[in-house]
Short mmCIF file of C-alpha atoms and ligand atoms in Angstrom, two decimals:
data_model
loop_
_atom_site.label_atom_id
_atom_site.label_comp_id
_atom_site.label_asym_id
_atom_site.label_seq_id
_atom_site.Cartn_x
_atom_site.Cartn_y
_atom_site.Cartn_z
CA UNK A 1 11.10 15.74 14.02
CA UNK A 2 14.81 14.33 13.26
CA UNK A 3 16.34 15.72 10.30
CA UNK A 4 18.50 12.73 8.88
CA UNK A 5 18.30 11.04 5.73
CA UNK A 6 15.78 8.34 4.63
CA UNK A 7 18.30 5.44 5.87
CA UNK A 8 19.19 7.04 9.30
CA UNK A 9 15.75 7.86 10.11
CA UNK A 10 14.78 3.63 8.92
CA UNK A 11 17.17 2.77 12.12
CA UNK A 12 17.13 6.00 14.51
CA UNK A 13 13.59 7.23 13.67
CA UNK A 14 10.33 7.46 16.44
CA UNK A 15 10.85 6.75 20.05
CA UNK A 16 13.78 4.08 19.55
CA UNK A 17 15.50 3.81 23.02
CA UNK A 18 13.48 2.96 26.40
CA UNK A 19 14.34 6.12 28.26
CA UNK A 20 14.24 4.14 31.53
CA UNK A 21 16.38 1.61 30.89
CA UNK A 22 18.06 2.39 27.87
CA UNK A 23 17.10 -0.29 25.90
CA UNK A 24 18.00 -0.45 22.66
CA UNK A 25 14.82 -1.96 21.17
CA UNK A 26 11.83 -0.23 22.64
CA UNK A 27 10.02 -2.39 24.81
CA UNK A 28 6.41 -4.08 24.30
CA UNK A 29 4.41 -2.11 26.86
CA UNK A 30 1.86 -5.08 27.11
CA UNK A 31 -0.71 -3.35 29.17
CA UNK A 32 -4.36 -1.90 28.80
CA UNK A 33 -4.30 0.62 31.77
CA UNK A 34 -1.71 2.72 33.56
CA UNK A 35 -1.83 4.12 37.36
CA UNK A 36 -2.46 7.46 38.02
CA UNK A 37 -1.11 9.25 40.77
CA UNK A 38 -4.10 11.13 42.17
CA UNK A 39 -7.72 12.03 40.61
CA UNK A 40 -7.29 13.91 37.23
CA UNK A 41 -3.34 13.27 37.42
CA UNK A 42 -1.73 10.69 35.07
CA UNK A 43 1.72 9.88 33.03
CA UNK A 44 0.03 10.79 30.02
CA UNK A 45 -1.30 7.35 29.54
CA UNK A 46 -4.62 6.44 30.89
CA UNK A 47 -5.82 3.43 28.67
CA UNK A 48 -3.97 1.60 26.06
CA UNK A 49 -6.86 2.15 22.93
CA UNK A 50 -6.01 5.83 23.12
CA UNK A 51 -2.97 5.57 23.74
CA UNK A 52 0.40 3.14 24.24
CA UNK A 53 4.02 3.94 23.94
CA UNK A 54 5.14 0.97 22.05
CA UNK A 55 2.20 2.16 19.44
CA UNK A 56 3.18 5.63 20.12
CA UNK A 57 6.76 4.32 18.57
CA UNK A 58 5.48 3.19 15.39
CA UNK A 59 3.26 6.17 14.86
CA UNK A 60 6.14 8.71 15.26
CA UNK A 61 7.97 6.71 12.92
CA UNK A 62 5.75 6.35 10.34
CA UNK A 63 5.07 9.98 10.37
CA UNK A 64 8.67 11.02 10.51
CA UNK A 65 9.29 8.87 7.18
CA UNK A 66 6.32 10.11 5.45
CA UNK A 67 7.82 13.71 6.15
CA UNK A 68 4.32 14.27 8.38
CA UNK A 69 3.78 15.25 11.30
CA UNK A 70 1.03 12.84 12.72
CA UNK A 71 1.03 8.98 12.44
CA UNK A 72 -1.91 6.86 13.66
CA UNK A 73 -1.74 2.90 13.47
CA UNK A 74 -4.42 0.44 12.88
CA UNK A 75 -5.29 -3.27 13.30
CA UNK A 76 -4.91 -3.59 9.41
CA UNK A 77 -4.61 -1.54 6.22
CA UNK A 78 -8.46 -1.76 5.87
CA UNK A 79 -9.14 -0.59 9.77
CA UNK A 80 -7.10 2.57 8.47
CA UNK A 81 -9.01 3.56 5.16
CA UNK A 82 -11.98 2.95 6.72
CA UNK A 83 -11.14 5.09 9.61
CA UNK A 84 -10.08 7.83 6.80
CA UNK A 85 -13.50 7.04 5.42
CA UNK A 86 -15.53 8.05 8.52
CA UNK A 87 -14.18 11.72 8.00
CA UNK A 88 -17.00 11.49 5.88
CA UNK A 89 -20.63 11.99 6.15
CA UNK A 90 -24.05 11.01 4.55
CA UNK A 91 -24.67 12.80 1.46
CA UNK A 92 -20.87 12.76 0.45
CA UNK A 93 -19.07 11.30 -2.30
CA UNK A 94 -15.30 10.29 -2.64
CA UNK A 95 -14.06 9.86 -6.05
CA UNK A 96 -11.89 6.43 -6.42
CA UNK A 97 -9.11 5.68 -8.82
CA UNK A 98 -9.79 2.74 -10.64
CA UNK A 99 -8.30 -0.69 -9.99
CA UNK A 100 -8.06 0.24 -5.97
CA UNK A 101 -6.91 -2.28 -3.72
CA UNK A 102 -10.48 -4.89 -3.26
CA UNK A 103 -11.01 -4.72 0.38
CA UNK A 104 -11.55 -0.67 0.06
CA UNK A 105 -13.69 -0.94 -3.06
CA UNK A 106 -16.19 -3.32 -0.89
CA UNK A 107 -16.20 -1.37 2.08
CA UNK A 108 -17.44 1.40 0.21
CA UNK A 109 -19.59 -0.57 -1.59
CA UNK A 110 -20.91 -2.37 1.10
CA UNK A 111 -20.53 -0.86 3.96
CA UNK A 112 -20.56 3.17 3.74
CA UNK A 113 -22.92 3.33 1.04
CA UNK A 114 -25.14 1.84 4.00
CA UNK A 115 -24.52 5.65 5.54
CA UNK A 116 -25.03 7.07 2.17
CA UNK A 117 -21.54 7.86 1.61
CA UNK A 118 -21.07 7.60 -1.70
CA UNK A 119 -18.31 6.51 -4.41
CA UNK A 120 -17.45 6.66 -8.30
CA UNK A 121 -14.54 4.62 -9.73
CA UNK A 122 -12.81 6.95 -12.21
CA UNK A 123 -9.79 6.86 -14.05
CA UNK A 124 -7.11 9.16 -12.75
CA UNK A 125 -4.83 8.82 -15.49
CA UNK A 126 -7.28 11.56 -16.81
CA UNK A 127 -7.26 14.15 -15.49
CA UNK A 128 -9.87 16.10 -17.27
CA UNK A 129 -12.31 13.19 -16.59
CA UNK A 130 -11.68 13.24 -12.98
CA UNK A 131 -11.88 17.46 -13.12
CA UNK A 132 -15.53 16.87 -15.09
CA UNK A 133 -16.91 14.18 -11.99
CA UNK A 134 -16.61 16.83 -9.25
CA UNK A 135 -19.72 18.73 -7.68
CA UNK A 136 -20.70 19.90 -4.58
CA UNK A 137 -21.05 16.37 -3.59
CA UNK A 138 -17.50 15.47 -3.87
CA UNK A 139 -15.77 15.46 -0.71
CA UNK A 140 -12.55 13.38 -1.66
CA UNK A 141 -10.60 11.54 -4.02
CA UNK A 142 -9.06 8.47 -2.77
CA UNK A 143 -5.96 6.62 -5.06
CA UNK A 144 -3.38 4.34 -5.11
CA UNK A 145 -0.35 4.92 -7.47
CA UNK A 146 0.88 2.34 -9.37
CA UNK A 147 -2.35 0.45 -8.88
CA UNK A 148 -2.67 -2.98 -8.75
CA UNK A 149 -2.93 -5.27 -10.85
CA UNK A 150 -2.45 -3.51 -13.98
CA UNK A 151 0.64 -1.24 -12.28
CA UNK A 152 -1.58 2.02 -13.42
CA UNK A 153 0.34 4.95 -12.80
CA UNK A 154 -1.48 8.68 -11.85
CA UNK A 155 0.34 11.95 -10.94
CA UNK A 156 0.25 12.74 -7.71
CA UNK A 157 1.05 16.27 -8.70
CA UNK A 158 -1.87 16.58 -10.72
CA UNK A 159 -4.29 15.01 -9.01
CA UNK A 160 -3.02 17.33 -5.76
CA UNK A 161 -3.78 19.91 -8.52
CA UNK A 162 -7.21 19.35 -8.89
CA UNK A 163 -8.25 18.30 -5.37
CA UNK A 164 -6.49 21.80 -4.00
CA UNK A 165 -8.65 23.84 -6.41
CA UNK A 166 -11.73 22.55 -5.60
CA UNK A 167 -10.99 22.41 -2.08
CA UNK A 168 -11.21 18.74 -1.67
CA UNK A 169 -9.33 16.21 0.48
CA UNK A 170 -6.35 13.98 -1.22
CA UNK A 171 -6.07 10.49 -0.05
CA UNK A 172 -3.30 8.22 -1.15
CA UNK A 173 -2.81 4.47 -0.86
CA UNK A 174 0.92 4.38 -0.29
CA UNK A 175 1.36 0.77 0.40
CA UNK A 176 2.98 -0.72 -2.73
CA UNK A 177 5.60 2.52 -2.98
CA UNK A 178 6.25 3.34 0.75
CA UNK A 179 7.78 6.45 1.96
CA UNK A 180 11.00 4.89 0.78
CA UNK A 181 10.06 5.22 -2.94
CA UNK A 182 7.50 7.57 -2.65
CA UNK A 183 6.53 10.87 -0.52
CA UNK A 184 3.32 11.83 -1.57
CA UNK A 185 2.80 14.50 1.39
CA UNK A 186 5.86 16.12 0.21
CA UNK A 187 3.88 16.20 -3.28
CA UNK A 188 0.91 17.81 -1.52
CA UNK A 189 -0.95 15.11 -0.51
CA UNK A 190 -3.76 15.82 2.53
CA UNK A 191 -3.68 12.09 3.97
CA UNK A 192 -1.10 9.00 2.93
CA UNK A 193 -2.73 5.35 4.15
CA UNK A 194 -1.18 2.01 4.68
CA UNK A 195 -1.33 -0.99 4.49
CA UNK A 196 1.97 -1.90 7.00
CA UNK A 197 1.22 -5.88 6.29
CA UNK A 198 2.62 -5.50 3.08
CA UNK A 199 6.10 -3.83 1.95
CA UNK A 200 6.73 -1.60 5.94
CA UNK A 201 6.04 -4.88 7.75
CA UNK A 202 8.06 -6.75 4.98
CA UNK A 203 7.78 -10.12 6.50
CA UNK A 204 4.54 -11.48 5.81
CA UNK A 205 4.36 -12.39 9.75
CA UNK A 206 1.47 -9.54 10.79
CA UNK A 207 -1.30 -7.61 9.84
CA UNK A 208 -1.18 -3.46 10.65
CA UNK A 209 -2.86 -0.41 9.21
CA UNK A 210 -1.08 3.30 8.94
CA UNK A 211 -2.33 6.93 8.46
CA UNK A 212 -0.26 10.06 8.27
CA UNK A 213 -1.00 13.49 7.92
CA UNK A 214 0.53 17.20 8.41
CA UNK A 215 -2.91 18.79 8.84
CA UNK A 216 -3.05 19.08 12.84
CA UNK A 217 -6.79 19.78 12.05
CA UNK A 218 -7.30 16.65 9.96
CA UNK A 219 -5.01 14.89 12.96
CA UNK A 220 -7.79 15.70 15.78
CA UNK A 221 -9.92 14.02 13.97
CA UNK A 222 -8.83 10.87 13.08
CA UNK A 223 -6.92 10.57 16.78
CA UNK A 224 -10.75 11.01 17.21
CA UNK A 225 -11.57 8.15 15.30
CA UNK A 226 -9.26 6.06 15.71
CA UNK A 227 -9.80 6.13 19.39
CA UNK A 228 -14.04 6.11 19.31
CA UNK A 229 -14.07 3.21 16.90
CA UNK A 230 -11.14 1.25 18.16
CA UNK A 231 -9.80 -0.51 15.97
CA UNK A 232 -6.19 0.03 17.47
CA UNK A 233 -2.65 -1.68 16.58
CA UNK A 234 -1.78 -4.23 19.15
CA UNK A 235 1.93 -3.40 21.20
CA UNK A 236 2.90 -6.57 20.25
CA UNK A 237 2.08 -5.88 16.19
CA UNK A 238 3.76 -2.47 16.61
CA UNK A 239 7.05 -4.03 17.66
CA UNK A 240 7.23 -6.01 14.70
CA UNK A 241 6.57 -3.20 12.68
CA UNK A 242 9.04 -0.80 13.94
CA UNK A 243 11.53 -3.68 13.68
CA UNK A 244 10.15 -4.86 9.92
CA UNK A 245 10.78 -1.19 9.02
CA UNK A 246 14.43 -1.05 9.91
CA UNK A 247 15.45 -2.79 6.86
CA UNK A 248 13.16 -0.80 4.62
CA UNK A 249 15.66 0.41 3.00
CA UNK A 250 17.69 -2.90 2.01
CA UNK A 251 14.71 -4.71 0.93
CA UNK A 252 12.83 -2.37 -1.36
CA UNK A 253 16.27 -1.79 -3.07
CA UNK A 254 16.41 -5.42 -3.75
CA UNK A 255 12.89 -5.92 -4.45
CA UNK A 256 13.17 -3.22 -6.94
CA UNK A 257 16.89 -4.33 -8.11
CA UNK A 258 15.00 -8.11 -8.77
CA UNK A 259 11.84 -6.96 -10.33
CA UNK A 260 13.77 -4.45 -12.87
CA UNK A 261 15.21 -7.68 -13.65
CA UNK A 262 12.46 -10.24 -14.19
CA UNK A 263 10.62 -7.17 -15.59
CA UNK A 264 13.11 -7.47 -18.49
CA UNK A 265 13.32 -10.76 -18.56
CA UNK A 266 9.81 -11.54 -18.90
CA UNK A 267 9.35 -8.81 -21.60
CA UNK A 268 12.16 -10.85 -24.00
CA UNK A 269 10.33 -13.84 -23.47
CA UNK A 270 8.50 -15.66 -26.00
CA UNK A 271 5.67 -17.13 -24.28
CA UNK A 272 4.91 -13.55 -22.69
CA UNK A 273 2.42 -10.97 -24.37
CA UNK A 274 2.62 -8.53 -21.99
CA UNK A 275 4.54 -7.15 -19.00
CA UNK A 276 3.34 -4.71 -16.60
CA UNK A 277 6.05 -2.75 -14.51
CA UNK A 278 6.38 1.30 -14.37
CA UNK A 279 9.89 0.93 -14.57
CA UNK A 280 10.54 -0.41 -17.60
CA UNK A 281 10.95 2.25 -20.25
CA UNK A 282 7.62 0.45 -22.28
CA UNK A 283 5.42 0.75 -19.93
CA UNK A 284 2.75 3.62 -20.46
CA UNK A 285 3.54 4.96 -16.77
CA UNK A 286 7.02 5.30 -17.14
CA UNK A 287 8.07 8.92 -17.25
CA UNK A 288 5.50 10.19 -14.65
CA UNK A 289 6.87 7.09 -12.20
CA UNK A 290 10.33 8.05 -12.70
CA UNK A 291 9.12 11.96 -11.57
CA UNK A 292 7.71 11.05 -8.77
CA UNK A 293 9.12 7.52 -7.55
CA UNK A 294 12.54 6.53 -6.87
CA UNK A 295 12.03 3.12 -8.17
CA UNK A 296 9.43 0.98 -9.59
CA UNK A 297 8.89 -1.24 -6.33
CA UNK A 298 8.37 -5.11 -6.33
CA UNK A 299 5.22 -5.87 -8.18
CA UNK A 300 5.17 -7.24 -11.51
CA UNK A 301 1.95 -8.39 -13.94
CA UNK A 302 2.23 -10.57 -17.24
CA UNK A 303 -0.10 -11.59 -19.53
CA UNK A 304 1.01 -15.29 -20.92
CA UNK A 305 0.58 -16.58 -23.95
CA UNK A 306 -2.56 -18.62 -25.12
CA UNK A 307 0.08 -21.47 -26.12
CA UNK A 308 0.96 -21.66 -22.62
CA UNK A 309 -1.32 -22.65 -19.62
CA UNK A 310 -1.03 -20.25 -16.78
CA UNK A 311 -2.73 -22.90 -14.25
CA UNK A 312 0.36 -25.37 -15.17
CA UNK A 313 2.93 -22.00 -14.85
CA UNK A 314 1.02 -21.41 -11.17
CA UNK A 315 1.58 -24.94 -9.87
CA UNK A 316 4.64 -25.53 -11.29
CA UNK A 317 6.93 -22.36 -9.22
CA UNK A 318 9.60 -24.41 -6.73
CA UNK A 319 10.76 -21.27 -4.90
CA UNK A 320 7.60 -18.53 -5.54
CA UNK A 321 4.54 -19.20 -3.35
CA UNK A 322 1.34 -19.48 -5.45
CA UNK A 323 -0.51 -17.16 -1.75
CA UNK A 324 -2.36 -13.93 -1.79
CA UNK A 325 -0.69 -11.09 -0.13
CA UNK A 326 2.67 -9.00 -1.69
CA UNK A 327 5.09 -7.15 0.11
CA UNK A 328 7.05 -10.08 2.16
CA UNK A 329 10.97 -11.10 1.63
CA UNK A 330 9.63 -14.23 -0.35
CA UNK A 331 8.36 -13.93 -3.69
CA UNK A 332 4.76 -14.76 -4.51
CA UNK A 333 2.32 -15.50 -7.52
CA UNK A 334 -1.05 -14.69 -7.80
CA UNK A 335 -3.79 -15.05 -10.23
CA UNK A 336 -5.95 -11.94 -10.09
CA UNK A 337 -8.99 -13.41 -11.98
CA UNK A 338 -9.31 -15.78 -9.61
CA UNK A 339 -7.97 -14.70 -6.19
CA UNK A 340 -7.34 -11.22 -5.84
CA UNK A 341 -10.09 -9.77 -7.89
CA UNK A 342 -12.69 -12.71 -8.24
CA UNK A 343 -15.38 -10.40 -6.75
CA UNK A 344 -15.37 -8.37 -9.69
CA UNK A 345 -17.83 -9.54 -12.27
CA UNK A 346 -16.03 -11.42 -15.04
CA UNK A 347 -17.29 -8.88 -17.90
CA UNK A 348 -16.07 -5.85 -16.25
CA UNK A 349 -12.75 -7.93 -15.06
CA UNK A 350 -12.20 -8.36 -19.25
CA UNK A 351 -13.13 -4.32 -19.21
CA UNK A 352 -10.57 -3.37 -16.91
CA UNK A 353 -7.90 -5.33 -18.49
CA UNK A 354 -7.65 -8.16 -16.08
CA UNK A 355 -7.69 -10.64 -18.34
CA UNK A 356 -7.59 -14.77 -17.60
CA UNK A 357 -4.25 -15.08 -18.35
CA UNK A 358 -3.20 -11.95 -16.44
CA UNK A 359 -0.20 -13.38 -13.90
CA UNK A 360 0.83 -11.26 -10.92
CA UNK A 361 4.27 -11.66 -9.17
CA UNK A 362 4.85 -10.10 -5.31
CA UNK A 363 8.64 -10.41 -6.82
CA UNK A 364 10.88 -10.73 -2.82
CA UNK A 365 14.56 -10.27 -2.16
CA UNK A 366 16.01 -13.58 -3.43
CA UNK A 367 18.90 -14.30 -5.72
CA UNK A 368 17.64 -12.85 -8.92
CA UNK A 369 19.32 -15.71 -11.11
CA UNK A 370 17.21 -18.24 -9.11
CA UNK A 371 14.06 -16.64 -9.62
CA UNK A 372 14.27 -16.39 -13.25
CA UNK A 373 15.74 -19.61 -13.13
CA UNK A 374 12.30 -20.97 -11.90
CA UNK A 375 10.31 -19.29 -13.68
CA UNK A 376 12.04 -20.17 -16.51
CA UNK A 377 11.40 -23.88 -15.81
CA UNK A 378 7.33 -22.95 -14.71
CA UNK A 379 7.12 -21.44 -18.08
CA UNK A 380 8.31 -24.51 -19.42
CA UNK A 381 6.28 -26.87 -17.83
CA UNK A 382 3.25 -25.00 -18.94
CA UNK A 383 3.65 -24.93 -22.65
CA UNK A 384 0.62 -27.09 -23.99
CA UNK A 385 1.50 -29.30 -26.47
C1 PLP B 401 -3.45 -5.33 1.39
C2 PLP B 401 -3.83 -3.97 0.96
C3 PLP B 401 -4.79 -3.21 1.66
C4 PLP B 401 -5.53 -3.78 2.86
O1 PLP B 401 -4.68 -3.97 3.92
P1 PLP B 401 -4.89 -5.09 5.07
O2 PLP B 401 -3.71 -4.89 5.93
O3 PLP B 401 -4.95 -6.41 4.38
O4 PLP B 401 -6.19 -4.76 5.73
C5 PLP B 401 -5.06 -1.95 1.23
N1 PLP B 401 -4.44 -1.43 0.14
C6 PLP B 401 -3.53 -2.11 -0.56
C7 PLP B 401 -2.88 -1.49 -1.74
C8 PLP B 401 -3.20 -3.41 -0.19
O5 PLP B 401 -2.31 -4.10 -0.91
#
């Protein structure tokens, strides 16, 4: 483990430097099997799903920024919570927060409840609730923190509270916060997940999965895992990731820097109800973000007003994307009801706040002034007459 500084450890973190050649990018080790030197002798490689150096790069890194000790990368954010999922047997429950990311609320639902693992969607923000839901059943709580799309912010603390007294694993989504803004192991935290495709990838050009962890007992386990079921991050992917991650740092402060902006921008303007961003001092999430967050990342919701049509607004953006996904250097819009979280039922879409007019911006590392500026005109556009 290095000890330098968030920013250092961005650039000089994991296995950085070929040691045979010295390379200052490590290389892509594009290879499935390695020669060993005599029966039961090898280099410590034998076959590239357990394990490959250019993946063993990216999983020292990620586990030397999450202040862990064990990193294991995946094929995608999903491959990784649903590896953390098979920790799990039949006859257990794990505990959800609502409004968790859609892929991991339908592999529960569709796919582990098939091994009777089961699930209940609770919300975190009370704690009391969350105490009252666990029996010998529960196994787990699984979160994210601010949740998406609503930007719902739990303490970590508190929930770490809970889940240590009742001697029950912690599982955080980290992917919207990163270890940049957020350290949730440092917080207490059993098992941080990622999705890499997002914010640690930053690019929007690949698709990778992380898990960290301190526990070395928890580690054997999902090494376990992740090698039985396979589902493995590519040398290839894991290049780009280490070299996304090297400007961490510099993007999330502008992706933060621009959202704050918009965030206030959008909140003074007239054809906005609501804005949804747990850095702005309004926002119900606000003080327990600021304890536990350095910023309030890149992702911003509004609700827009029933004079305006937010079809017209989503057509109408010249430099944001109307795409799916967050995390990338471009900006992007995205309307929940009917792309992100269309396989929610409408009624209990209206329940849990995500209404029809419910915009959500993936808000990237442009000029500021430019992004407002288009919005501004979007807005326009969409006024009905
Ligand atoms: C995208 C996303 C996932 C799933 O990750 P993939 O890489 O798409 O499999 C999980 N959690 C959150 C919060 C996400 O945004």
């Amino acid at each position: 483990m290095k000890n330098y500084k968030m920013d250092t450890l961005l650039i000089h973190g994991g296995a950085t430097t070929d040691p045979r050649t010295k390379a200052v990018n490590f290389p892509i080790y594009q290879t499935s099997t390695y020669a060993q030197q005599a029966l039961g002798q090898n280099s410590g490689y034998e076959y590239s799903r357990t394990k490959n150096p250019t993946r063993d790069a990216i999983e020292t890194l990620i586990a030397e920024l999450e202040n862990g000790q064990f990193g294991f990368a995946f094929a995608s954010g999903m491959a990784a919570s649903s590896c953390a999922f098979s920790l799990f047997k039949s006859g257990d429950k794990i505990l959800i927060s609502s409004n968790v990311y859609g892929g991991t609320f339908r592999v529960l639902d569709k796919v582990f409840s098939n091994f009777e693992i089961t699930y209940e969607i609770i919300d975190m923000r009370d704690v009391k609730l969350l105490e009252s839901k666990i029996d010998s059943c529960v196994k787990a709580i699984f979160f994210e923190t601010p949740a998406n799309p609503l930007m719902q912010v739990v303490s970590i603390k508190e929930l770490v509270k809970i889940a240590k007294k009742h001697k029950i694993l912690s599982i955080i989504d980290n992917t919207f916060m990163t270890p940049y803004l957020q350290k949730p192991l440092d917080l207490g935290v059993d098992i941080v997940v990622h999705s890499a495709t997002k914010y640690l990838g930053g690019h929007s050009d690949l698709v990778a999965g992380l898990i960290v962890t301190k526990d070395k007992n928890l580690a054997e386990r999902i090494g376990f895992l992740q090698n039985s079921i396979g589902a493995v991050l590519a040398p290839f992917d894991s290049f780009l990731l280490v070299r996304g991650i090297k400007t961490l740092g510099l993007r999330m402060q502008k992706h933060c820097e621009n959202a704050l902006k918009i965030a206030n921008f959008l909140e003074k303007h007239k054809a906005i109800d609501r804005v949804y961003y747990p850095f702005l001092k309004s926002d119900e999430g606000y003080e327990i973000q600021k304890a536990q967050a350095k910023a309030g990342g890149g992702m911003i919701s509004f609700e827009l007003n029933k004079k305006y049509d937010y079809k017209r607004l989503c057509q109408n953006t010249r430099i944001i994307v109307l795409a799916e996904s967050l995390g990338g250097v471009e900006s992007l819009l995205c309307h929940p009801a009917s792309m992100t979280h269309a396989s929610i039922p409408k009624e209990i879409r209206e329940k849990i706040g995500i209404k029809e007019n419910l915009i959500r911006l993936s808000v990237g590392i442009e000029d500021a002034d430019d992004l407002i500026a288009d919005l501004t005109q979007a807005i326009d556009l969409a006024k009905k007459s």
